[in-house]
Tab-separated table of C-alpha atoms in Angstrom:
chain	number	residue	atom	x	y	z
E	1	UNK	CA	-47.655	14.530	-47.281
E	2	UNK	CA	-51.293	16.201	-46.708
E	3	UNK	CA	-51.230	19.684	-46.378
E	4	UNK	CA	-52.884	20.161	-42.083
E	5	UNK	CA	-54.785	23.658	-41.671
E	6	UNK	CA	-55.424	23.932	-37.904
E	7	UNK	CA	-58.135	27.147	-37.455
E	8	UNK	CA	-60.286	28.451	-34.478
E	9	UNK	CA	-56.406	27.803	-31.942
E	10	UNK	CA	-55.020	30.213	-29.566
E	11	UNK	CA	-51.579	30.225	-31.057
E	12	UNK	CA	-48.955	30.237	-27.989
E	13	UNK	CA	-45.603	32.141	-29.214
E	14	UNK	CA	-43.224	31.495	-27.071
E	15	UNK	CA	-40.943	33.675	-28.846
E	16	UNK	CA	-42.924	36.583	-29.279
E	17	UNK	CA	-44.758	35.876	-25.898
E	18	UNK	CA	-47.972	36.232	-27.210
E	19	UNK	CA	-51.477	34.214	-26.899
E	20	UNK	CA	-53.714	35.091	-30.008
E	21	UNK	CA	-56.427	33.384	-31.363
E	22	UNK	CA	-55.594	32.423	-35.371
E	23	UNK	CA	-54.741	29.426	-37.674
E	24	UNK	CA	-51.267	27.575	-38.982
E	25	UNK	CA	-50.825	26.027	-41.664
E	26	UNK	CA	-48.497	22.685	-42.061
E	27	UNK	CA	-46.861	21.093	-45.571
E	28	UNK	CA	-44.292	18.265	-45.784
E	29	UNK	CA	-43.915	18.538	-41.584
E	30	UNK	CA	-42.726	22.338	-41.642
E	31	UNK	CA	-44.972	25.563	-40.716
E	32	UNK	CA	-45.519	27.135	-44.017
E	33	UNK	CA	-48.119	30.055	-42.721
E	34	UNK	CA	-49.812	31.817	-40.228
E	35	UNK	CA	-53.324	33.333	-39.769
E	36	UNK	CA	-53.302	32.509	-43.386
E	37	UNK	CA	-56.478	30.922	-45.581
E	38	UNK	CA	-56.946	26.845	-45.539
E	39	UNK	CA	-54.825	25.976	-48.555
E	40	UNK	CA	-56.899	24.134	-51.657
E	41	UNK	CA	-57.412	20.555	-50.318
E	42	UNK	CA	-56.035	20.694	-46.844
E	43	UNK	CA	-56.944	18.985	-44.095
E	44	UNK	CA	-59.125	21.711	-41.661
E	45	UNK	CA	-58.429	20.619	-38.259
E	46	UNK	CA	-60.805	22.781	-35.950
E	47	UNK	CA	-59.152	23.598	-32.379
E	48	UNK	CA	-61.975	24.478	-30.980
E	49	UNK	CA	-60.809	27.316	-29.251
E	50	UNK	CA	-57.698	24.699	-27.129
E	51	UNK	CA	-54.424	26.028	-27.148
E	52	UNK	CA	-51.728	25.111	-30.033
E	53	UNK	CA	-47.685	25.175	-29.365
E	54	UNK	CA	-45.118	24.618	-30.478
E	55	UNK	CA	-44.056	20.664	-28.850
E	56	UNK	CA	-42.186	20.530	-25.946
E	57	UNK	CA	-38.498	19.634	-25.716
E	58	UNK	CA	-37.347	17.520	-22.369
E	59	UNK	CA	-33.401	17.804	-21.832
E	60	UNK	CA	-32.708	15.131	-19.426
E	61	UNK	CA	-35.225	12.167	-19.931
E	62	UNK	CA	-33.875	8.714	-18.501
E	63	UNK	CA	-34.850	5.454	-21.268
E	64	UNK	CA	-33.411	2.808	-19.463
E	65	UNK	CA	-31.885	0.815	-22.198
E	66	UNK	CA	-29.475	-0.548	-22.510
E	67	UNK	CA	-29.509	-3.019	-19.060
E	68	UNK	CA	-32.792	-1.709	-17.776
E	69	UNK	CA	-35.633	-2.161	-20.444
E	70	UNK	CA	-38.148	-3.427	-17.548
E	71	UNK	CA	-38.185	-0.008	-16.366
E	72	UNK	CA	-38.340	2.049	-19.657
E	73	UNK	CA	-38.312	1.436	-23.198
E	74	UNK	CA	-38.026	3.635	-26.532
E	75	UNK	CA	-41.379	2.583	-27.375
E	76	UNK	CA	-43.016	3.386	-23.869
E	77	UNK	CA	-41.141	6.333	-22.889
E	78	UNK	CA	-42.204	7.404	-26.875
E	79	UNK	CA	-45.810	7.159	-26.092
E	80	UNK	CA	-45.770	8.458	-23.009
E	81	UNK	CA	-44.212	11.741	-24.643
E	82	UNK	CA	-46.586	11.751	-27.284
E	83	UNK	CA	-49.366	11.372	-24.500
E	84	UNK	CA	-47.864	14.413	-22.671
E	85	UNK	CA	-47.081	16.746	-25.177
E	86	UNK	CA	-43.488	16.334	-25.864
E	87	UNK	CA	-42.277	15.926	-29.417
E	88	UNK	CA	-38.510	15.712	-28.566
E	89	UNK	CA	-36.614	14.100	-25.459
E	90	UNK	CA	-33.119	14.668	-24.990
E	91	UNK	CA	-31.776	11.190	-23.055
E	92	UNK	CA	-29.571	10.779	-20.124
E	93	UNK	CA	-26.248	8.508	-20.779
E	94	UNK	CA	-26.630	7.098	-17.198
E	95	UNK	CA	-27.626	3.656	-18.527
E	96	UNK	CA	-26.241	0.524	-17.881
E	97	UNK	CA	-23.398	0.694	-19.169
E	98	UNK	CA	-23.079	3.949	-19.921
E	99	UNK	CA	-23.107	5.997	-23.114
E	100	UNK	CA	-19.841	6.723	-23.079
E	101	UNK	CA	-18.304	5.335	-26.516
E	102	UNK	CA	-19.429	5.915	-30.222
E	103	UNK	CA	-20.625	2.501	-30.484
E	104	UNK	CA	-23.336	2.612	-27.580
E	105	UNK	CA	-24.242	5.882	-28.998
E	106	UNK	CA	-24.635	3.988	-32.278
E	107	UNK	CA	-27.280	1.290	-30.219
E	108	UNK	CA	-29.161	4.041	-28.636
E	109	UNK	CA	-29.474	5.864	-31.892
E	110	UNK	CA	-30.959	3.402	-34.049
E	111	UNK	CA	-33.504	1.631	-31.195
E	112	UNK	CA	-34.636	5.284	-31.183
E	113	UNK	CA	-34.891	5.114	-34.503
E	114	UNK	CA	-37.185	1.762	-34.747
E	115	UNK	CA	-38.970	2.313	-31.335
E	116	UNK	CA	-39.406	5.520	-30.784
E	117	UNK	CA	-42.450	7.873	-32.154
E	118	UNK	CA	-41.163	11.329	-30.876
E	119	UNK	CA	-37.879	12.673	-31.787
E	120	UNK	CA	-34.827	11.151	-29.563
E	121	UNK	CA	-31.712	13.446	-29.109
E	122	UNK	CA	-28.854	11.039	-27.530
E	123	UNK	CA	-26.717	12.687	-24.710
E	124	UNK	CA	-22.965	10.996	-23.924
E	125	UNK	CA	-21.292	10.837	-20.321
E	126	UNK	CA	-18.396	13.698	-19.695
E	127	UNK	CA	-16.267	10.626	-18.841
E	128	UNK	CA	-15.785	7.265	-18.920
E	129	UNK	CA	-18.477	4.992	-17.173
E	130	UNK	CA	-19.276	8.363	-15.230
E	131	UNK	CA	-16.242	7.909	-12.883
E	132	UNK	CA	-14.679	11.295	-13.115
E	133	UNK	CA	-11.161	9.908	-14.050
E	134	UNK	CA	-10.841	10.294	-17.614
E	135	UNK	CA	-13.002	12.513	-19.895
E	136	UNK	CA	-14.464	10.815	-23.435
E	137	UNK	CA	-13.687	10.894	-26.881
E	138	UNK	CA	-15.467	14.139	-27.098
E	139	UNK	CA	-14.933	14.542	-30.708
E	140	UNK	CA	-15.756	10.921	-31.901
E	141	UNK	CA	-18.907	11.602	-29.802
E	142	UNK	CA	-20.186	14.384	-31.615
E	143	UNK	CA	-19.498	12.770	-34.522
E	144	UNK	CA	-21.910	9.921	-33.819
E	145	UNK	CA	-24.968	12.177	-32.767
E	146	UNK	CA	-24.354	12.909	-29.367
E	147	UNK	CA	-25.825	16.446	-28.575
E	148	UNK	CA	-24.508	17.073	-24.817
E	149	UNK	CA	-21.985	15.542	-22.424
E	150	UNK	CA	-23.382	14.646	-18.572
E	151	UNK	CA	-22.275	12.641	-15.939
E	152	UNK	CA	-25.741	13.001	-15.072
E	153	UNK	CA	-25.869	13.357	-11.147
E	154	UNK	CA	-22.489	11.702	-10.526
E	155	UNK	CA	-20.212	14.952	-9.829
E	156	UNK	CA	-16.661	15.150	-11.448
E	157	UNK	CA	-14.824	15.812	-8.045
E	158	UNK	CA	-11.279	16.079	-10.218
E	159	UNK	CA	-11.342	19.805	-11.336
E	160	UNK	CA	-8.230	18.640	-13.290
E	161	UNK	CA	-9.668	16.256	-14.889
E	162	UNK	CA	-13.720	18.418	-15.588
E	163	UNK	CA	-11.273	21.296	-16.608
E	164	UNK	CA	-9.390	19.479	-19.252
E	165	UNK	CA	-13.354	17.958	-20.129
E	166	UNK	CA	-14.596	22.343	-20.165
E	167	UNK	CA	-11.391	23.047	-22.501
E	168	UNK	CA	-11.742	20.143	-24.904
E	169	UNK	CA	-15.664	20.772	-25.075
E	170	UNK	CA	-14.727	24.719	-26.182
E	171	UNK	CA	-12.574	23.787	-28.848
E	172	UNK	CA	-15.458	21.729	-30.145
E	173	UNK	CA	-18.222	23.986	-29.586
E	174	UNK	CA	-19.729	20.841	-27.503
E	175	UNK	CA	-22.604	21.562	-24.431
E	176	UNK	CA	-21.819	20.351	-20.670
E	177	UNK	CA	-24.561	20.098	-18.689
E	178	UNK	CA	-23.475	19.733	-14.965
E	179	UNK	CA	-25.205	18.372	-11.708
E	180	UNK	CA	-24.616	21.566	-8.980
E	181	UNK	CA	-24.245	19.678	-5.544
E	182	UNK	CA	-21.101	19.745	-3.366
E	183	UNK	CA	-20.556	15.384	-3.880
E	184	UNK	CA	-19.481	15.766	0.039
E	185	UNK	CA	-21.924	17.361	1.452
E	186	UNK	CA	-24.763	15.695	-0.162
E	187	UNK	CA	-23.180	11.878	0.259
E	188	UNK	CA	-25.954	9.284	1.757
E	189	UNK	CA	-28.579	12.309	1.854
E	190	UNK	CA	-32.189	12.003	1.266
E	191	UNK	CA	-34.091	15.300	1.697
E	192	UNK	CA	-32.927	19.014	2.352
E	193	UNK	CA	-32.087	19.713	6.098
E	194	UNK	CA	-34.569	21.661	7.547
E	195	UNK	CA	-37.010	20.863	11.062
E	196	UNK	CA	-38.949	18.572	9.299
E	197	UNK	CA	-35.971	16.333	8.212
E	198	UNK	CA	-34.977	16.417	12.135
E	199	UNK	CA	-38.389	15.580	12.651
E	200	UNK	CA	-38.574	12.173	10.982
E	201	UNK	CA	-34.623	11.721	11.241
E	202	UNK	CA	-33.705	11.172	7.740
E	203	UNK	CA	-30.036	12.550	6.268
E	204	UNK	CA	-29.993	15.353	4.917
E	205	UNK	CA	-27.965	17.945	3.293
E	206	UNK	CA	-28.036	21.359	2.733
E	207	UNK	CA	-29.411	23.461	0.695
E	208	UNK	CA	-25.679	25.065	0.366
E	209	UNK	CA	-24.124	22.278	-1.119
E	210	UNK	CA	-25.917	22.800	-4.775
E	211	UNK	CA	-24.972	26.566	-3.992
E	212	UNK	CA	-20.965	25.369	-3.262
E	213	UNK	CA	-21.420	23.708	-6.890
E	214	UNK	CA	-22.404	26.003	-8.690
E	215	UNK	CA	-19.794	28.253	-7.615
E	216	UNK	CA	-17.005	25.554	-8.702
E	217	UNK	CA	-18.447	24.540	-11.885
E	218	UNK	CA	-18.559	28.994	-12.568
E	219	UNK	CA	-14.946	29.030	-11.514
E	220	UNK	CA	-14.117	26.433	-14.082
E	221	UNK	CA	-16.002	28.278	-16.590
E	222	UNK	CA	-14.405	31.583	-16.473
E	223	UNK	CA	-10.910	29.824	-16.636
E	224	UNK	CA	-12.380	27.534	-19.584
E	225	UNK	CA	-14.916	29.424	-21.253
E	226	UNK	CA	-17.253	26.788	-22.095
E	227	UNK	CA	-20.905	26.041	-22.979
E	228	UNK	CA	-22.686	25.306	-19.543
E	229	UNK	CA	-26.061	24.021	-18.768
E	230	UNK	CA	-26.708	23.450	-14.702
E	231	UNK	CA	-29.316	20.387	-14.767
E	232	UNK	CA	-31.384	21.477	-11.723
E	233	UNK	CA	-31.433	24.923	-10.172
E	234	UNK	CA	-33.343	24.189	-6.959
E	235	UNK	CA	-32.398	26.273	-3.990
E	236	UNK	CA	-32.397	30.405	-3.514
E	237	UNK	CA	-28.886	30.728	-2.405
E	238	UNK	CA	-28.167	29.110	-5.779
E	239	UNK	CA	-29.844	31.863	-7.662
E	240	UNK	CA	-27.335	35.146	-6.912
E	241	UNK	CA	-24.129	32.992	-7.900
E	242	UNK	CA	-26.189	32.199	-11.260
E	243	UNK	CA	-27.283	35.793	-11.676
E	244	UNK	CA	-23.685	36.946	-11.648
E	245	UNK	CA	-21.963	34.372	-13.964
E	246	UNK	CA	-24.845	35.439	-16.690
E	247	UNK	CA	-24.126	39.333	-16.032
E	248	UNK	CA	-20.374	38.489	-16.318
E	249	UNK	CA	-21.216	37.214	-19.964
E	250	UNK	CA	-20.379	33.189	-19.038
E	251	UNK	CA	-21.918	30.993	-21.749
E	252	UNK	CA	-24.116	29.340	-18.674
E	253	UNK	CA	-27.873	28.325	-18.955
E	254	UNK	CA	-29.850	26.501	-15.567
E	255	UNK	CA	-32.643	24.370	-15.865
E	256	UNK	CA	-35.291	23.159	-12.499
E	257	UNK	CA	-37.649	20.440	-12.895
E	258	UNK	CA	-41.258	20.660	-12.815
E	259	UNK	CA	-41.266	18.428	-9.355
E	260	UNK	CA	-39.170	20.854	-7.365
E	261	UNK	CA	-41.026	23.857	-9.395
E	262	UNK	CA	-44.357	22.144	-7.762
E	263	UNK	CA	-44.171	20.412	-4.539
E	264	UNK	CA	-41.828	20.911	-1.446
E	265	UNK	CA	-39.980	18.884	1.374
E	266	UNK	CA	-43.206	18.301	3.518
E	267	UNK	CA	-44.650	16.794	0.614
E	268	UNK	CA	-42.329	13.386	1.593
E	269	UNK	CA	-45.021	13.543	4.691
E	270	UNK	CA	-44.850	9.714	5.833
E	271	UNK	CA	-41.956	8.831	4.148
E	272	UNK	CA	-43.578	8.514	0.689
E	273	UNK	CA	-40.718	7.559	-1.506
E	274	UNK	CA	-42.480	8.695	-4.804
E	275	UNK	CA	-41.089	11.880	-3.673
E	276	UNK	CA	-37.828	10.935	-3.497
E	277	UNK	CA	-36.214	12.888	-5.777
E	278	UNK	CA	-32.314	14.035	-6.621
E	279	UNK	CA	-31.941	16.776	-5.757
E	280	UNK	CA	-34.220	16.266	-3.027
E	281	UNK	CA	-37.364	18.702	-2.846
E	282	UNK	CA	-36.731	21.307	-1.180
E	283	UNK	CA	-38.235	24.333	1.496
E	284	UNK	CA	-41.399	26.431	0.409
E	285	UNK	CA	-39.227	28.929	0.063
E	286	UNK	CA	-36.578	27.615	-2.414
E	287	UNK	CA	-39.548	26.850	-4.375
E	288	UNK	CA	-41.076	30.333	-4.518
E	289	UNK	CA	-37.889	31.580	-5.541
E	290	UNK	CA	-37.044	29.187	-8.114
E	291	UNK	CA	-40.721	30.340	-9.435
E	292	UNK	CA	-39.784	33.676	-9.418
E	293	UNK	CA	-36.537	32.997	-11.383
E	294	UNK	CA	-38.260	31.098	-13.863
E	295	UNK	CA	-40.608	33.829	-14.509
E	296	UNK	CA	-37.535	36.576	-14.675
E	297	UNK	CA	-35.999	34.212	-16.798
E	298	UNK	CA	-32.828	33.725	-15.013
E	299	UNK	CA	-33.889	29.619	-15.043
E	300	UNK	CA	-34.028	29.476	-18.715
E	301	UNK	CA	-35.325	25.690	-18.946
E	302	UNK	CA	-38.288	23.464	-17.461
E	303	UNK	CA	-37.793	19.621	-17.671
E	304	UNK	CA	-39.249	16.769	-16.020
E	305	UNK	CA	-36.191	14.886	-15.236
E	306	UNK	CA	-38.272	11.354	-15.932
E	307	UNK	CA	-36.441	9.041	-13.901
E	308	UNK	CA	-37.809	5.979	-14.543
E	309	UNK	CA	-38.027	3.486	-11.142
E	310	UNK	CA	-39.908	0.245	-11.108
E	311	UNK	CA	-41.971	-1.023	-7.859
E	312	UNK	CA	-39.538	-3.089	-6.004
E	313	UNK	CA	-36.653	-0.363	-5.732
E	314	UNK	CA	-39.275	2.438	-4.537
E	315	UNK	CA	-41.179	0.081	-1.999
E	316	UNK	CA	-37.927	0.218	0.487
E	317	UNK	CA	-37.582	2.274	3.833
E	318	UNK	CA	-37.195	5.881	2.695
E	319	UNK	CA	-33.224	6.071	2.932
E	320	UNK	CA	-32.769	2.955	0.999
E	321	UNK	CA	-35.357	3.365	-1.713
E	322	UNK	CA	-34.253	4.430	-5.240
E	323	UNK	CA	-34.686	7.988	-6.310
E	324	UNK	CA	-36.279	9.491	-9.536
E	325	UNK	CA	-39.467	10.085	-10.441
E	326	UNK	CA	-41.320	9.852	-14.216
E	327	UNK	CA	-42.469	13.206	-15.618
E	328	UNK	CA	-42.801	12.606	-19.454
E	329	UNK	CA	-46.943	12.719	-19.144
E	330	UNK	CA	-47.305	14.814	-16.307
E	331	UNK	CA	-44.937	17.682	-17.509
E	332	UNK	CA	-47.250	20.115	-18.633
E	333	UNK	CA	-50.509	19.833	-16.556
E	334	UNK	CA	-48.009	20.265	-13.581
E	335	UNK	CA	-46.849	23.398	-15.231
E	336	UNK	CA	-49.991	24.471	-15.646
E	337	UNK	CA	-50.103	24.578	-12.175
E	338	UNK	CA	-47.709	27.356	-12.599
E	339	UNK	CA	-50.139	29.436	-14.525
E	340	UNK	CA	-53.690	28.959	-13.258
E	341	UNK	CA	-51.776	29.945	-10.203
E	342	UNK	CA	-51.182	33.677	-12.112
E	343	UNK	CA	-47.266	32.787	-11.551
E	344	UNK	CA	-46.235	33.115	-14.702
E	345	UNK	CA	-47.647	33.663	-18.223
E	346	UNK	CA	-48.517	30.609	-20.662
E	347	UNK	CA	-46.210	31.741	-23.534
E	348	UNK	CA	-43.268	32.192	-21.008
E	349	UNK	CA	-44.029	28.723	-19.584
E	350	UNK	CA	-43.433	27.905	-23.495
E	351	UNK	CA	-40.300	29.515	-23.810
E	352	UNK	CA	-38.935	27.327	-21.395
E	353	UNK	CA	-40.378	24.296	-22.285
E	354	UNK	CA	-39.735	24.678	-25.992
E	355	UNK	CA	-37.843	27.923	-27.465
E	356	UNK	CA	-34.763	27.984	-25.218
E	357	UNK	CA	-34.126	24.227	-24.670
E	358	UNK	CA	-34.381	24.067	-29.273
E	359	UNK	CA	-31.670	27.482	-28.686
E	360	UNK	CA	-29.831	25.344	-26.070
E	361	UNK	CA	-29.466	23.028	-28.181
E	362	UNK	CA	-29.343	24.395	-31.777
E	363	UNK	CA	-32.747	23.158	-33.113
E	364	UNK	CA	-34.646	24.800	-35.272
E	365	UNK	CA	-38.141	23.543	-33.444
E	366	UNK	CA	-39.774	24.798	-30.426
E	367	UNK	CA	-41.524	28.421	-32.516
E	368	UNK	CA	-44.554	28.943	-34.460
E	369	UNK	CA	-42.507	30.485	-37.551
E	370	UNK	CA	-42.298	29.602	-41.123
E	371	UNK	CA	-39.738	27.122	-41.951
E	372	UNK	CA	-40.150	25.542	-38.455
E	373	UNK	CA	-40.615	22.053	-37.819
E	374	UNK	CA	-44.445	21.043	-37.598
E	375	UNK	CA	-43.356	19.391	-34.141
E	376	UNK	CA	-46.938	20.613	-32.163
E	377	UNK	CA	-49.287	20.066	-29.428
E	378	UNK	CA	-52.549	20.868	-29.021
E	379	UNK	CA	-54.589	21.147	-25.291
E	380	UNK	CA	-57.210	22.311	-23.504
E	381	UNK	CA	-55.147	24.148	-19.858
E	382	UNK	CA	-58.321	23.834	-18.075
E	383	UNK	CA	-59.904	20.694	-18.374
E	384	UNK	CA	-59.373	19.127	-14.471
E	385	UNK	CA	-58.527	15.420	-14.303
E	386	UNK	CA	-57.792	13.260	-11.483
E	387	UNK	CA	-54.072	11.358	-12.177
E	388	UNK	CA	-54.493	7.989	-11.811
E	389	UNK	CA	-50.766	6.087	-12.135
E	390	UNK	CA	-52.494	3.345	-13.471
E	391	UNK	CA	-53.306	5.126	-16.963
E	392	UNK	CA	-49.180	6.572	-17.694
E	393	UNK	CA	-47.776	4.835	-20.490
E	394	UNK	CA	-44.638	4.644	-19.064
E	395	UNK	CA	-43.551	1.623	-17.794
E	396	UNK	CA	-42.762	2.681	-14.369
E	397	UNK	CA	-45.465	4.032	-12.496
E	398	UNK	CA	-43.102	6.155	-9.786
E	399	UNK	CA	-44.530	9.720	-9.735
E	400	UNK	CA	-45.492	12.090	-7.072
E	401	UNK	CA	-48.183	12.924	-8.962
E	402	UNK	CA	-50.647	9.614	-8.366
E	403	UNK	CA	-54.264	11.128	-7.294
E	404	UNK	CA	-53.300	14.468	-7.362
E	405	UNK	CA	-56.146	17.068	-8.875
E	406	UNK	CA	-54.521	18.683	-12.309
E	407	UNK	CA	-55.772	20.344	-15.123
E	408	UNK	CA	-54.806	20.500	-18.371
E	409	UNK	CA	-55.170	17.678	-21.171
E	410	UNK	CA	-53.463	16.878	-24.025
E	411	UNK	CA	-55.708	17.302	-26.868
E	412	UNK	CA	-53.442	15.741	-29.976
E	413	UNK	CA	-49.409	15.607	-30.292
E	414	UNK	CA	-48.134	15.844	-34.610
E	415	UNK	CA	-44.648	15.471	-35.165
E	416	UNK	CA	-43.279	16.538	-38.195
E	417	UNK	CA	-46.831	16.843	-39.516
E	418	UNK	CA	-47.291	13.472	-38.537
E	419	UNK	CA	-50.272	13.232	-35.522
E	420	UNK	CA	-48.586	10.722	-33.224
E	421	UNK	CA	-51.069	11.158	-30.137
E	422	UNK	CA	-53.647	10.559	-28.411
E	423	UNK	CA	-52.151	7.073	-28.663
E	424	UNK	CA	-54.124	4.276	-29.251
E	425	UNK	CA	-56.150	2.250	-26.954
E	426	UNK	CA	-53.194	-0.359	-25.813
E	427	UNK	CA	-52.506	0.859	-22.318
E	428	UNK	CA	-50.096	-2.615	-21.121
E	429	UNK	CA	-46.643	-2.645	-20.835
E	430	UNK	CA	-44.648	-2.981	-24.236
E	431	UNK	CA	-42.604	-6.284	-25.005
């Protein structure tokens, strides 16, 4: 494999939170040096002064195959990573049917394989067909590649049953990641309750119920002692039940996506179903204090839950239209909001985005360190673009984000060594 010498880059460590101006060095797709001279016949590649980190990691992307390809495939939801940025996304199981034996693990793996150019990390349902009744062949899973167990937003309202799941997932060392929402309160809801629901008389639920989960799922945890990721940390009340189960010493980790870490409930405004989201946005509030726990580092991971949805199930009367909204490509710019706002530093931005989903998860990628995967990206954080939902390579065209003013651009993508993006001039929909 050529030998890659990036120079003139303002390395962002995300684990030793720095932003220094230096050069990397890359042989057979690992780091092999830092700030180090351009090996004999390496390829120079000159930053130009952009910023170069380490790729980012997505736990929670949606690729809807199986039964949905229309919406997203391998290939697109690939390119659209490449195009944003991320080298590795961690899928959902909430496909149709459901990843919930070894054999559909075995499908997604090797289309992933064949289709995809970033890295794909399989995730398998906590039970079968995400029904809450009876928990998976945990073991056979892990066997096959899975790297987390999710119902995805479907809540296991048995505690029987999702404690039996927590025990069975300790003795295997295996990750749960768990939706926080009370299933009752939130049924048939569509934003957070608030005035400005009342005002355009949509259901909605409060802001409680994801606290109410959360305090569950912790109960279950300190009787199980389990590996714990909450999906979406969204709401303040949430954040003081979170902050105790961490001080306690509870092997839990929270994650927020970058659409409620960006926009609030009045953003729905006249019943603009792009921003229909699960959980639904929420107060200006919530979302200052969710940006303040990021930045503390209590919320120890930034995804962009891409929910792929195609035209005909968001162009429905608010209440009825699907929710989810695609993220892979407008991840990071978003984020960037984040810092040109002075809200939190790049290199902790990183650390969620790449260093503690890779600890999360066991990976040895998401640092600038010898021996570390050459899985990078390259930008510029303040070139200002106008999003245009036309240009995502994503199938689905569903995000908040259509016209909005953002800066930041994806300069080049290399996995493994390998430069995967920008991606080439085909912009249509894959076959």
């Amino acid at each position: 494999m050529t030998t890659l010498h990036f120079t003139n880059a303002r390395l962002i460590d995300p684990v030793a939170l720095t932003d220094d101006t230096g050069s990397l060095t890359v042989q057979d797709g690992l780091i092999t040096a830092l700030s180090a001279d351009a090996p004999a016949g390496a390829t120079v590649v000159d930053c130009g002064g952009a910023c170069l980190a380490p790729g980012i990691i997505d736990i929670g992307v949606k690729v809807s195959e199986p039964g949905e390809r229309h919406k997203e495939s391998f290939r697109s939801a690939g390119r659209a990573a490449a195009a944003g940025g991320v080298t590795t996304i961690v899928t959902r199981p909430d496909t149709t049917p459901a990843i919930d034996t070894p054999e559909a693990l075995e499908f997604v793996r090797r289309r992933a394989e064949v289709e995809a150019c970033v890295n794909v990390l399989p995730m398998a349902t906590l039970t079968k067909g995400r029904e809450g009744r009876e928990m998976t062949e945990i073991g056979f899973l892990l066997d096959a590649g899975a790297v987390a167990f999710t119902d995805g937003d479907h809540v296991v309202t048995d505690t029987k049953v999702l404690s039996r799941a927590l025990t069975y997932a300790r003795s295997l060392g295996a990750l749960v990641i768990g939706h926080p929402q009370d299933p009752g309160l939130s049924a048939g809801a569509c934003v957070t309750s608030g005035k400005f629901a009342s005002l355009r008389g949509l259901p909605a639920v409060s802001p409680m119920a994801e606290r109410m989960g959360l305090d569950r799922d912790i109960a279950l945890l300190e009787m199980t002692g389990a590996r714990y990721h909450a999906d979406q940390i969204t709401t303040a009340r949430a954040l003081p039940a979170l902050e105790r189960a961490k001080r306690n010493g509870l092997n839990i980790t929270a994650g927020v996506s970058i659409h409620h870490l960006t926009l609030n409930d009045m953003d729905v405004a006249d019943y603009r179903t792009f921003f229909k989201l699960t959980p639904p946005l929420r107060s200006e509030d919530d979302r200052q204090a969710v940006i303040n726990a990021l930045a503390d580092g209590l919320i120890d991971v930034v995804c962009s839950m891409h929910t792929p949805q195609d035209e005909e199930s968001k162009r429905l009367p608010f209440e009825h239209a699907a929710a989810g909204a695609v993220g892979l490509q407008t991840l990071l710019p978003a984020a960037l909001r984040l810092v040109h706002a002075g809200q939190i530093s790049l290199p902790r931005l990183f650390r969620a985005l790449t260093l503690n989903p890779a600890r999360l998860l066991d990976l040895p990628a998401g640092r600038l360190a010898p021996g570390a995967p050459a899985d990078l990206v390259l930008f510029d954080p303040d070139a200002p673009f106008v999003l245009d939902r036309a240009t995502l390579l994503s199938k689905s065209k569903n995000t908040p984000f259509d016209g909005a003013r953002l800066q930041g651009r994806v300069i080049g993508t290399w996995v493994k060594g390998n430069r995967i993006a920008p991606p080439h001039s085909e912009r249509g929909a894959d076959a």
